[in-house]
């Protein structure tokens, strides 16, 4: 790389001072400012025994404390995870044949809760090996369209049909939306009671209220006139929730949650919350339950797996023990290092005083 | 640099020979010679943008980013939005562009100023005022006193006798003495007769424009006759006319063709070793980048084959992609785009800014400001700062650099009595300082008020009319070749050829023997107020062999006397035997004087017999008119008469060192810097100065003197020296010998060797010429580098450069050359760093230097304070910068394994754009502009702190690898802690948090806090600015993040800010903050522990010094060291005249004398002649 010498006209110069005579020139003496003389007052921290040792011990103690708290709270989380990709093997086979796409396939999965699950119970669907974080997948969406405006971003390869009808919503994310329906039944005395669930209030407030909006029109179906459903969908977007106007179209929470793509290929998305009424006021009582699943979402082709999960939450989130363990390990390591440093320091000091004598 | 090349490139044909005719513009126009306007600017209003952009894209870094930009525009590859590259690139281009524009604007301004200077041009028989730029080749122009010479002129005539013209060439070659030019007699006749000048139609043929300042050949054809032209008749652009009322000149070369401009183009670009290392590292990083991309591309190929193929249900392959391997290929380029941030464009910009900032500190330093001539230090090149912290060899000029080039008459010995020392009541010698009472010379109206002498007994002796004392001073006032100038009565100015002579004559003047005037035949001296005219019969001039000079004068009383002064070794041989006892006493005094580093001369006289002299002068006349062997005959005659001399005494002159030179040299030596003195002076003088400035001392084991006059002699002398210093180095088992036997062809870098003691080496220019040849080169370097001090005397400017080049070639060391004169220019340009001593009249050395200041002693501050800080700052900067970008970029790499190698970025694109430009640029800049490990006082007190820089310990390949490993470690933490913390988890209200956007925000927040903490850890000097930058950057990050993720931004720029709400929803979660805290702890704590333990267990020497300083700081600060270095030595000093030939012939011939002086009976002498440049040649 070529670098110019700095400054102007330094290659040669013509002195002009002398010809002008001895006028009183201002002195060229530099200013005596702390900044220019590099004498700005400063704090000069140094790594000394007095700061390093307490630092290690305090950090160690803090990490251990936090770690223990985290592990305890993570252990208090109840987490029931059921893999139904194999249990519904008929359906999964059925779905492998794409000509059956429009036919329904149901299956049931039974399970037993030995203890009550108290508190708020959340129902998630989990997917494995589903690369929602693939770059081309992530960018294949139109935020403008989901705001009720015209498509202006990259939706390939699911932008429009051959005849030019645009897809609503467009893009690979929307097209691959998880469309199993899962209902939970509580088997009480051989009668199955459907556990009441909430399908709204599951997404971020900002997503629901800012990021997603339906196109404006006098009714929803006319708002989507001139568009077509994505190819994998069974019904158009304005029929996603026919019961609740505010949960239909682009603001349908299942869509919103799906559109918030996951960071990893294994993830769980909030599907429903148990509505705490009647016998479910305290949560899910112990007993036998059944998931009735309309199996629409094929995963076998790409070796994916589907789960349904019932879980409670605590202040630190879900049942993931990683953070707690990591804190305990780090805390232990920091404390041990603190001891090692102390030992080394004492040894050196002894040596030093020995030499000084 | 390119501008001159560019101009010449445009020119039609290379000019072979120049032909022109005076006063004939039509004739001269046909050759299309350049006119006198100069253009140093590069652009005009319209060409600026294209030309400047073209130049900027020639830089590799800029071109590389352009290439990235093009990659990003390919949709299949583009993994990042275009703005991530465009924003930084445009910013960088704009900053450099503005800087270039300002520079060029200033050049335009100065060009305009110079081009519009007025000059009188002879047009159609009339003198017309013209602008400089309108002057053309072949014009005749008139210059007046103190005018700048407009172009390269052939001198035609002048106001002075013999058409002499005096010029000052300080601008051109740095010589401050006046030089004389003389026109041809045939043109001198033109005088100022405009008629004749208009009719003058001489034709000049001469060489094509070139840059040789001291050479010119051509012919003038006038009325059929040919006259030879040489440099003595040329006035070059850049000179100033002095002491000459007017002169006329014929323009030969104009504008860009002038020698000044031809010389100005060849500025070489210097780069620092860090620069070179950085370029290597950037290549290493590119290789590393390519490797990472390759791994990821292969990963992608496998993934697409294994998983992506089946995942096509939901995500079909991109258009045109039909196989996994092709997808892998595309992904390679996509990852090149994503991972390019390991070499961010801001690296180069930041490095420039840091260097510029540190250069300003040099300009601003009051401790390097010299109030006497109002000269601050100046960093003229702003790209070399950190190299100042790595200097291992200093090459210094002597005259004007170590010394002031002022000689002062300090002591003398007259008739066995020593004068000059001051004693107190008890007979103890006391140190002379500013408060010592000076001798009062008010009895002598002609005394020079600047002269200072402290020993009152000498004045008493003079006043008591002590005969030997009077004779002593009479000798000093008569035996010399000084020219007096007396413009106002009593205001005598001596023009001496060497300052030594001037000092002696001035001393005589003050003690009452005032040399007042001279003619070719007489010398007027005012002896104790009484004017006496001596007849000057002969000057037996000085030369190198004789090492003495004599005059033969007849006093008004009629006595014939020969007065002689010269080197003790020579003169002692010529003394009459009756002086033996006096000789012993004087010898004792001489040793004493020499021991103090003074330059001594012995003076003697002899009364001559009238008849003998008449006969001698006859023979002298014969000899001096002899055609053959004149020199030999004359010197024979001189020798004949200069014998049986009567010893009078001795003089001691102090070659005044600049202030603080010995201390500076001592400090620099402690910093393990080797100092080589390269001087044009004689060996004795040089060694003298070597002793007086503490370079050489008696603690040295030996000082070798290389003065062989054949190649073999020199080789033997060098080998003997080396044998003594390091006998093992001749064994076959010696590493270097083995190394050089293996392959002799290639230039090898010599490792440092250790001698078994402290040695010095003195080598003369003559021997140096041999030593610099072919096979002796290596021998010289090995021997010389074993010595602590090397003094090269009698070296030419070219040799100076060769010596520097030699060390550069064989040693992996940074060199610095310091000098003040034109003869130092070559070495200043050759060395890694050139320093010019400014403030003197001469500018050439300063103009070609990289740094300039007024006093040699500022060098220690420049190196030990500014250099060391700059180096430490730059190293810290680079370490941190590479670290932060590795930590930043490698997270993408790890994420690749979890995102199907799809070139998915971990962070928000805006974060990628702003990370280097906004979020992390200021804190590290703050550190690199303000950091100090210890303050300037401690830096100077412990020069050992300088050593790590020389050994390049703070930033080298090992350090870089460590940074890289630390970066990799941090990136692992920064990826896997957020990953682990988010895996299959949810917010405390059960909603999503493991989504991509939350993960991105979490990772980038972790990263930013971690690198901020790291910079805090690296900053050891927290000024307000650092605090502001670090906290400010963090706040700005959060402010910008919340703004960009806000509803408003999303609703306005939907496509650009898809992260709406992420900040609010994620950063409100306790587990997110816990994960961030854990990442910080895990990234930083090991570094703290490692650093602490390393300082405890394996402290480096500088760690120990820092510890010492830390302990010392608890005590009250020590008084600043103000020791005076006194040496007691038994060295003998030699005769020390700094010139080579005397002026005698010129004086006796009477040339240069004008019978115009109003005060003396004889003339004044204006300048000293240019023939005897006493410096360096």
CSV table of N, CA and C in Angstrom, one decimal, chain A residues 61-154:
chain,number,residue,atom,x,y,z
A,61,UNK,N,-17.6,-16.7,44.2
A,61,UNK,CA,-18.7,-16.8,45.1
A,61,UNK,C,-20.0,-16.4,44.5
A,62,UNK,N,-20.0,-15.3,43.7
A,62,UNK,CA,-21.2,-14.9,43.1
A,62,UNK,C,-21.7,-15.9,42.1
A,63,UNK,N,-20.8,-16.4,41.3
A,63,UNK,CA,-21.2,-17.4,40.3
A,63,UNK,C,-21.7,-18.7,40.9
A,64,UNK,N,-21.1,-19.1,42.0
A,64,UNK,CA,-21.6,-20.3,42.7
A,64,UNK,C,-23.0,-20.1,43.2
A,65,UNK,N,-23.2,-18.9,43.8
A,65,UNK,CA,-24.6,-18.6,44.3
A,65,UNK,C,-25.6,-18.6,43.2
A,66,UNK,N,-25.3,-17.8,42.1
A,66,UNK,CA,-26.2,-17.7,41.0
A,66,UNK,C,-26.5,-19.1,40.4
A,67,UNK,N,-25.4,-19.9,40.3
A,67,UNK,CA,-25.5,-21.2,39.7
A,67,UNK,C,-26.5,-22.1,40.5
A,68,UNK,N,-26.3,-22.1,41.8
A,68,UNK,CA,-27.1,-22.9,42.6
A,68,UNK,C,-28.6,-22.5,42.5
A,69,UNK,N,-28.8,-21.2,42.5
A,69,UNK,CA,-30.2,-20.7,42.4
A,69,UNK,C,-30.8,-21.1,41.1
A,70,UNK,N,-30.0,-21.0,40.0
A,70,UNK,CA,-30.5,-21.3,38.7
A,70,UNK,C,-30.8,-22.8,38.6
A,71,UNK,N,-30.0,-23.6,39.2
A,71,UNK,CA,-30.2,-25.1,39.1
A,71,UNK,C,-31.5,-25.4,39.9
A,72,UNK,N,-31.6,-24.8,41.0
A,72,UNK,CA,-32.8,-25.1,41.9
A,72,UNK,C,-34.0,-24.7,41.1
A,73,UNK,N,-34.0,-23.5,40.5
A,73,UNK,CA,-35.2,-23.1,39.9
A,73,UNK,C,-35.5,-23.9,38.6
A,74,UNK,N,-34.4,-24.3,37.9
A,74,UNK,CA,-34.7,-25.0,36.7
A,74,UNK,C,-35.2,-26.4,37.1
A,75,UNK,N,-34.8,-26.9,38.2
A,75,UNK,CA,-35.3,-28.3,38.6
A,75,UNK,C,-36.8,-28.2,39.0
A,76,UNK,N,-37.2,-27.0,39.4
A,76,UNK,CA,-38.6,-27.0,39.8
A,76,UNK,C,-39.6,-26.9,38.7
A,77,UNK,N,-39.0,-26.8,37.5
A,77,UNK,CA,-39.9,-26.7,36.3
A,77,UNK,C,-40.4,-28.1,35.9
A,78,UNK,N,-41.7,-28.2,35.7
A,78,UNK,CA,-42.2,-29.5,35.2
A,78,UNK,C,-42.2,-29.4,33.7
A,79,UNK,N,-41.8,-30.5,33.1
A,79,UNK,CA,-41.6,-30.5,31.6
A,79,UNK,C,-42.0,-31.8,31.1
A,80,UNK,N,-43.0,-31.9,30.4
A,80,UNK,CA,-43.5,-33.2,29.8
A,80,UNK,C,-43.3,-33.1,28.3
A,81,UNK,N,-42.5,-33.9,27.7
A,81,UNK,CA,-42.2,-33.8,26.3
A,81,UNK,C,-42.5,-35.2,25.6
A,82,UNK,N,-43.3,-35.1,24.6
A,82,UNK,CA,-43.8,-36.3,23.9
A,82,UNK,C,-43.4,-36.2,22.5
A,83,UNK,N,-42.7,-37.2,22.0
A,83,UNK,CA,-42.3,-37.2,20.6
A,83,UNK,C,-43.4,-38.0,19.9
A,84,UNK,N,-44.1,-37.3,19.0
A,84,UNK,CA,-45.2,-38.0,18.4
A,84,UNK,C,-44.9,-38.3,16.9
A,85,UNK,N,-43.7,-38.1,16.5
A,85,UNK,CA,-43.4,-38.3,15.1
A,85,UNK,C,-43.5,-39.8,14.8
A,86,UNK,N,-43.1,-40.7,15.7
A,86,UNK,CA,-43.2,-42.1,15.5
A,86,UNK,C,-44.5,-42.7,16.0
A,87,UNK,N,-45.0,-42.1,17.1
A,87,UNK,CA,-46.3,-42.6,17.6
A,87,UNK,C,-47.4,-42.5,16.6
A,88,UNK,N,-47.3,-41.6,15.7
A,88,UNK,CA,-48.3,-41.4,14.7
A,88,UNK,C,-47.7,-41.9,13.4
A,89,UNK,N,-47.1,-43.1,13.4
A,89,UNK,CA,-46.4,-43.6,12.2
A,89,UNK,C,-47.3,-43.7,11.0
A,90,UNK,N,-48.5,-44.1,11.3
A,90,UNK,CA,-49.4,-44.2,10.1
A,90,UNK,C,-49.5,-42.9,9.4
A,91,UNK,N,-49.7,-41.9,10.2
A,91,UNK,CA,-49.9,-40.6,9.6
A,91,UNK,C,-48.6,-40.1,8.9
A,92,UNK,N,-47.5,-40.4,9.5
A,92,UNK,CA,-46.3,-39.9,8.9
A,92,UNK,C,-46.1,-40.6,7.6
A,93,UNK,N,-46.4,-41.9,7.5
A,93,UNK,CA,-46.3,-42.6,6.2
A,93,UNK,C,-47.2,-41.9,5.2
A,94,UNK,N,-48.4,-41.7,5.8
A,94,UNK,CA,-49.5,-41.1,4.9
A,94,UNK,C,-49.1,-39.8,4.3
A,95,UNK,N,-48.4,-39.0,5.2
A,95,UNK,CA,-48.0,-37.7,4.7
A,95,UNK,C,-46.8,-37.7,3.7
A,96,UNK,N,-46.1,-38.9,3.7
A,96,UNK,CA,-45.0,-38.9,2.8
A,96,UNK,C,-45.4,-38.9,1.4
A,97,UNK,N,-46.6,-39.4,1.2
A,97,UNK,CA,-47.2,-39.3,-0.1
A,97,UNK,C,-47.8,-38.0,-0.4
A,98,UNK,N,-47.3,-37.2,-1.2
A,98,UNK,CA,-47.8,-35.8,-1.3
A,98,UNK,C,-49.1,-35.8,-2.0
A,99,UNK,N,-49.6,-36.8,-2.6
A,99,UNK,CA,-50.9,-36.7,-3.2
A,99,UNK,C,-52.0,-36.7,-2.1
A,100,UNK,N,-51.6,-37.1,-0.9
A,100,UNK,CA,-52.6,-37.1,0.2
A,100,UNK,C,-52.7,-35.8,0.9
A,101,UNK,N,-52.1,-34.8,0.4
A,101,UNK,CA,-51.9,-33.6,1.2
A,101,UNK,C,-53.2,-33.0,1.7
A,102,UNK,N,-54.2,-33.2,0.9
A,102,UNK,CA,-55.4,-32.5,1.3
A,102,UNK,C,-56.3,-33.4,2.2
A,103,UNK,N,-55.9,-34.6,2.4
A,103,UNK,CA,-56.7,-35.5,3.3
A,103,UNK,C,-56.2,-35.4,4.7
A,104,UNK,N,-57.2,-35.7,5.6
A,104,UNK,CA,-56.9,-35.5,7.0
A,104,UNK,C,-56.3,-36.8,7.5
A,105,UNK,N,-55.5,-36.7,8.6
A,105,UNK,CA,-55.0,-37.9,9.2
A,105,UNK,C,-55.0,-37.5,10.7
A,106,UNK,N,-55.6,-38.3,11.5
A,106,UNK,CA,-55.6,-38.0,13.0
A,106,UNK,C,-54.9,-39.1,13.7
A,107,UNK,N,-54.3,-38.8,14.8
A,107,UNK,CA,-53.8,-39.8,15.7
A,107,UNK,C,-53.9,-39.3,17.2
A,108,UNK,N,-53.9,-40.2,18.1
A,108,UNK,CA,-53.9,-39.8,19.5
A,108,UNK,C,-52.7,-40.3,20.2
A,109,UNK,N,-52.3,-39.6,21.2
A,109,UNK,CA,-51.2,-40.0,22.0
A,109,UNK,C,-51.6,-39.9,23.4
A,110,UNK,N,-51.5,-41.0,24.2
A,110,UNK,CA,-51.9,-41.0,25.6
A,110,UNK,C,-50.7,-40.8,26.5
A,111,UNK,N,-50.9,-40.2,27.6
A,111,UNK,CA,-49.9,-40.1,28.6
A,111,UNK,C,-50.5,-39.9,29.9
A,112,UNK,N,-49.7,-40.1,31.0
A,112,UNK,CA,-50.2,-40.0,32.3
A,112,UNK,C,-49.4,-39.0,33.1
A,113,UNK,N,-50.1,-38.2,33.8
A,113,UNK,CA,-49.3,-37.3,34.7
A,113,UNK,C,-49.4,-37.9,36.1
A,114,UNK,N,-48.3,-38.2,36.7
A,114,UNK,CA,-48.3,-38.8,38.0
A,114,UNK,C,-48.6,-37.8,39.1
A,115,UNK,N,-48.1,-36.6,38.9
A,115,UNK,CA,-48.4,-35.5,39.8
A,115,UNK,C,-49.1,-34.4,39.1
A,116,UNK,N,-49.7,-33.5,39.9
A,116,UNK,CA,-50.3,-32.3,39.4
A,116,UNK,C,-49.2,-31.4,38.8
A,117,UNK,N,-49.5,-30.7,37.7
A,117,UNK,CA,-48.6,-29.6,37.3
A,117,UNK,C,-49.3,-28.4,37.7
A,118,UNK,N,-48.7,-27.7,38.7
A,118,UNK,CA,-49.4,-26.5,39.2
A,118,UNK,C,-48.9,-25.2,38.5
A,119,UNK,N,-49.8,-24.3,38.5
A,119,UNK,CA,-49.4,-23.0,37.9
A,119,UNK,C,-49.7,-22.9,36.4
A,120,UNK,N,-49.2,-21.9,35.8
A,120,UNK,CA,-49.5,-21.8,34.3
A,120,UNK,C,-48.8,-22.9,33.6
A,121,UNK,N,-49.6,-23.5,32.7
A,121,UNK,CA,-49.0,-24.6,31.9
A,121,UNK,C,-49.0,-24.2,30.5
A,122,UNK,N,-47.9,-24.4,29.8
A,122,UNK,CA,-47.7,-23.9,28.4
A,122,UNK,C,-47.6,-25.2,27.6
A,123,UNK,N,-48.2,-25.1,26.4
A,123,UNK,CA,-48.1,-26.2,25.5
A,123,UNK,C,-47.3,-25.7,24.3
A,124,UNK,N,-46.3,-26.5,24.0
A,124,UNK,CA,-45.4,-26.1,22.9
A,124,UNK,C,-45.4,-27.2,21.9
A,125,UNK,N,-45.2,-26.9,20.7
A,125,UNK,CA,-44.8,-27.9,19.7
A,125,UNK,C,-43.3,-27.8,19.5
A,126,UNK,N,-42.6,-28.9,19.4
A,126,UNK,CA,-41.2,-28.8,19.2
A,126,UNK,C,-40.8,-29.5,17.9
A,127,UNK,N,-39.8,-28.9,17.2
A,127,UNK,CA,-39.4,-29.5,15.9
A,127,UNK,C,-37.9,-29.8,16.1
A,128,UNK,N,-37.5,-30.8,15.5
A,128,UNK,CA,-36.0,-31.1,15.4
A,128,UNK,C,-35.6,-31.3,14.0
A,129,UNK,N,-34.3,-30.8,13.8
A,129,UNK,CA,-33.8,-30.9,12.5
A,129,UNK,C,-34.5,-30.1,11.4
A,130,UNK,N,-35.2,-29.1,11.9
A,130,UNK,CA,-35.8,-28.2,11.0
A,130,UNK,C,-35.0,-26.9,10.9
A,131,UNK,N,-34.4,-26.7,9.8
A,131,UNK,CA,-33.4,-25.6,9.7
A,131,UNK,C,-34.1,-24.3,9.4
A,132,UNK,N,-34.7,-23.8,10.5
A,132,UNK,CA,-35.3,-22.4,10.3
A,132,UNK,C,-34.3,-21.3,10.2
A,133,UNK,N,-33.0,-21.7,10.6
A,133,UNK,CA,-32.0,-20.6,10.6
A,133,UNK,C,-31.2,-20.6,9.3
A,134,UNK,N,-31.6,-21.4,8.3
A,134,UNK,CA,-30.9,-21.4,7.1
A,134,UNK,C,-31.1,-20.0,6.4
A,135,UNK,N,-29.9,-19.5,5.9
A,135,UNK,CA,-30.0,-18.1,5.4
A,135,UNK,C,-31.1,-17.9,4.4
A,136,UNK,N,-31.2,-18.8,3.4
A,136,UNK,CA,-32.2,-18.5,2.4
A,136,UNK,C,-33.6,-18.6,2.9
A,137,UNK,N,-33.7,-19.5,3.9
A,137,UNK,CA,-35.0,-19.6,4.6
A,137,UNK,C,-35.4,-18.3,5.4
A,138,UNK,N,-34.4,-17.8,6.1
A,138,UNK,CA,-34.6,-16.7,7.0
A,138,UNK,C,-35.0,-15.5,6.2
A,139,UNK,N,-34.4,-15.3,5.0
A,139,UNK,CA,-34.7,-14.1,4.3
A,139,UNK,C,-35.9,-14.2,3.4
A,140,UNK,N,-36.4,-15.4,3.3
A,140,UNK,CA,-37.5,-15.6,2.3
A,140,UNK,C,-38.8,-15.2,3.0
A,141,UNK,N,-39.0,-13.9,3.1
A,141,UNK,CA,-40.3,-13.4,3.7
A,141,UNK,C,-40.4,-12.0,3.3
A,142,UNK,N,-41.6,-11.5,3.4
A,142,UNK,CA,-41.8,-10.0,3.2
A,142,UNK,C,-42.5,-9.4,4.4
A,143,UNK,N,-41.7,-8.6,5.1
A,143,UNK,CA,-42.2,-7.9,6.2
A,143,UNK,C,-43.2,-6.9,5.8
A,144,UNK,N,-43.0,-6.3,4.7
A,144,UNK,CA,-43.9,-5.3,4.2
A,144,UNK,C,-45.3,-5.9,3.9
A,145,UNK,N,-45.3,-7.1,3.4
A,145,UNK,CA,-46.6,-7.7,3.1
A,145,UNK,C,-47.3,-8.0,4.4
A,146,UNK,N,-46.5,-8.5,5.4
A,146,UNK,CA,-47.1,-8.9,6.6
A,146,UNK,C,-47.6,-7.6,7.4
A,147,UNK,N,-47.1,-6.5,6.9
A,147,UNK,CA,-47.6,-5.2,7.5
A,147,UNK,C,-48.9,-4.7,6.8
A,148,UNK,N,-49.3,-5.5,5.8
A,148,UNK,CA,-50.5,-5.1,5.0
A,148,UNK,C,-50.1,-4.2,3.8
A,149,UNK,N,-48.9,-4.2,3.5
A,149,UNK,CA,-48.5,-3.4,2.3
A,149,UNK,C,-48.1,-4.3,1.1
A,150,UNK,N,-47.5,-3.7,0.1
A,150,UNK,CA,-47.2,-4.5,-1.0
A,150,UNK,C,-45.9,-5.3,-0.8
A,151,UNK,N,-45.8,-6.4,-1.5
A,151,UNK,CA,-44.6,-7.2,-1.3
A,151,UNK,C,-43.4,-6.4,-1.9
A,152,UNK,N,-42.4,-6.2,-1.1
A,152,UNK,CA,-41.2,-5.5,-1.7
A,152,UNK,C,-39.9,-6.2,-1.4
A,153,UNK,N,-40.0,-7.3,-0.7
A,153,UNK,CA,-38.7,-7.9,-0.5
A,153,UNK,C,-38.7,-9.3,-1.1
A,154,UNK,N,-37.6,-10.0,-0.7
A,154,UNK,CA,-37.2,-11.2,-1.3
A,154,UNK,C,-38.0,-12.4,-0.8
